Amino acid sequence: MARRKKIYEGKAKILYEGPEPGTIVQYFKDDATAFNAQKKDVIEGKGVLNNRLSEFFMLGLSQIGVPTHFIRRLNMREQLVRSCEIIPLEVIVRNFAAGSLSKRLGIEEGTQLPRPIVEYCYKDDALGDPLVTEEHIAAFGWASQQDMDDVLSLALRVNDFLSGVMLAVGIKLIDFKIEIGRVYDGDFQRLVVADEISPDSCRLWDIETGRHLDKDVFRRDLGSLTDAYSEVARRLGVLPQTAPTKPTLIN
Ligand SMILES: Nc1ncnc2c1ncn2[C@@H]1O[C@H](COP(=O)(O)OP(=O)(O)OP(=O)(O)O)[C@@H](O)[C@H]1O
Ligand SMILES: [Mg+2]
């Protein structure tokens, strides 16, 4: 059997060439990293949960007309996506202060922000993904003004959708990060939500207790990461309500 071609191996996923041109297979690994990969571990079951959760969010977004790279899930750890040219930015949307914003501006974690704040970081691990402004983005040609208008509008639509979905299951969406890709249909370029949406890339707090249900559990050693991600998946109906010890997932 021919071995498929690996395109890229990142910290959390492996990309393989897909079956048709313009497609990619995303394989979700169990590896967890934080603080620019200074902290590392293998968390059994994380990849399966993130594959299912990202599928759930991407499908929900397409249902409300937000374009994404998602085509279909292939199996427990893999999904087929459209191959895109990733805009080299981490697009962060914040509803409540936390993490680096709290540190930078001295605002207590959990403080509600006056309105959603969108930030951009330049995707460069060697530099530690530094915060940049639209001035940098335009001057260095990472994205055009038209792209940035579309990026902002996508980011805010994703925020509305995700906040609502989470609120309905008793979870506060503190902040999240997305990546945006360009796809070409003939001569036309359009932007789609790419990469993944999962508790690895969101901050999610239980509304009642404030319990962290996201990657901060790993960053801050707050207990079992798979318990936290399984809890999110169960509340969203992605996992059966009765809690299996290992993520035996429904199809
Ligand atoms: N649809 C897509 N087409 C092409 N590349 C994609 C697509 N979706 C995600 N990617 C890229 O695939 C990689 C996913 O791997 P992973 O998340 O493990 O990377 P990473 O270690 O976080 O590195 P990076 O700093 O590049 O994000 C990322 O580089 C991401 O930008
Ligand atoms: Mg990544």
Coordinates of N, CA and C and ligand atoms in Angstrom, one line a residue, residues 8 10-13 90 123 177 179 195-196, ligand 2:
Y8 N 3.2 18.2 6.7 CA 3.7 19.1 7.8 C 3.3 18.4 9.2
G10 N 2.9 19.5 13.0 CA 3.0 20.6 14.0 C 2.9 20.1 15.4
K11 N 2.6 21.0 16.3 CA 2.6 20.6 17.7 C 1.4 19.7 18.1
A12 N 0.3 20.0 17.4 CA -0.9 19.3 17.8 C -1.5 18.4 16.7
K13 N -1.1 18.6 15.4 CA -1.7 17.9 14.3 C -0.6 17.6 13.3
E90 N -2.5 34.7 14.1 CA -3.5 34.1 15.0 C -4.5 35.2 15.3
K123 N 2.1 34.7 13.3 CA 2.5 33.3 13.6 C 3.9 33.0 13.3
K177 N -8.9 31.6 19.8 CA -8.0 31.9 18.7 C -8.5 31.1 17.4
E179 N -7.5 30.6 13.0 CA -6.7 30.9 11.9 C -7.5 30.9 10.6
D195 N -7.7 25.6 10.3 CA -7.1 25.0 11.4 C -8.1 24.2 12.3
E196 N -8.3 24.6 13.5 CA -9.2 23.9 14.4 C -9.9 24.8 15.4
Ligands
MG2 MG -1.6 25.1 15.8

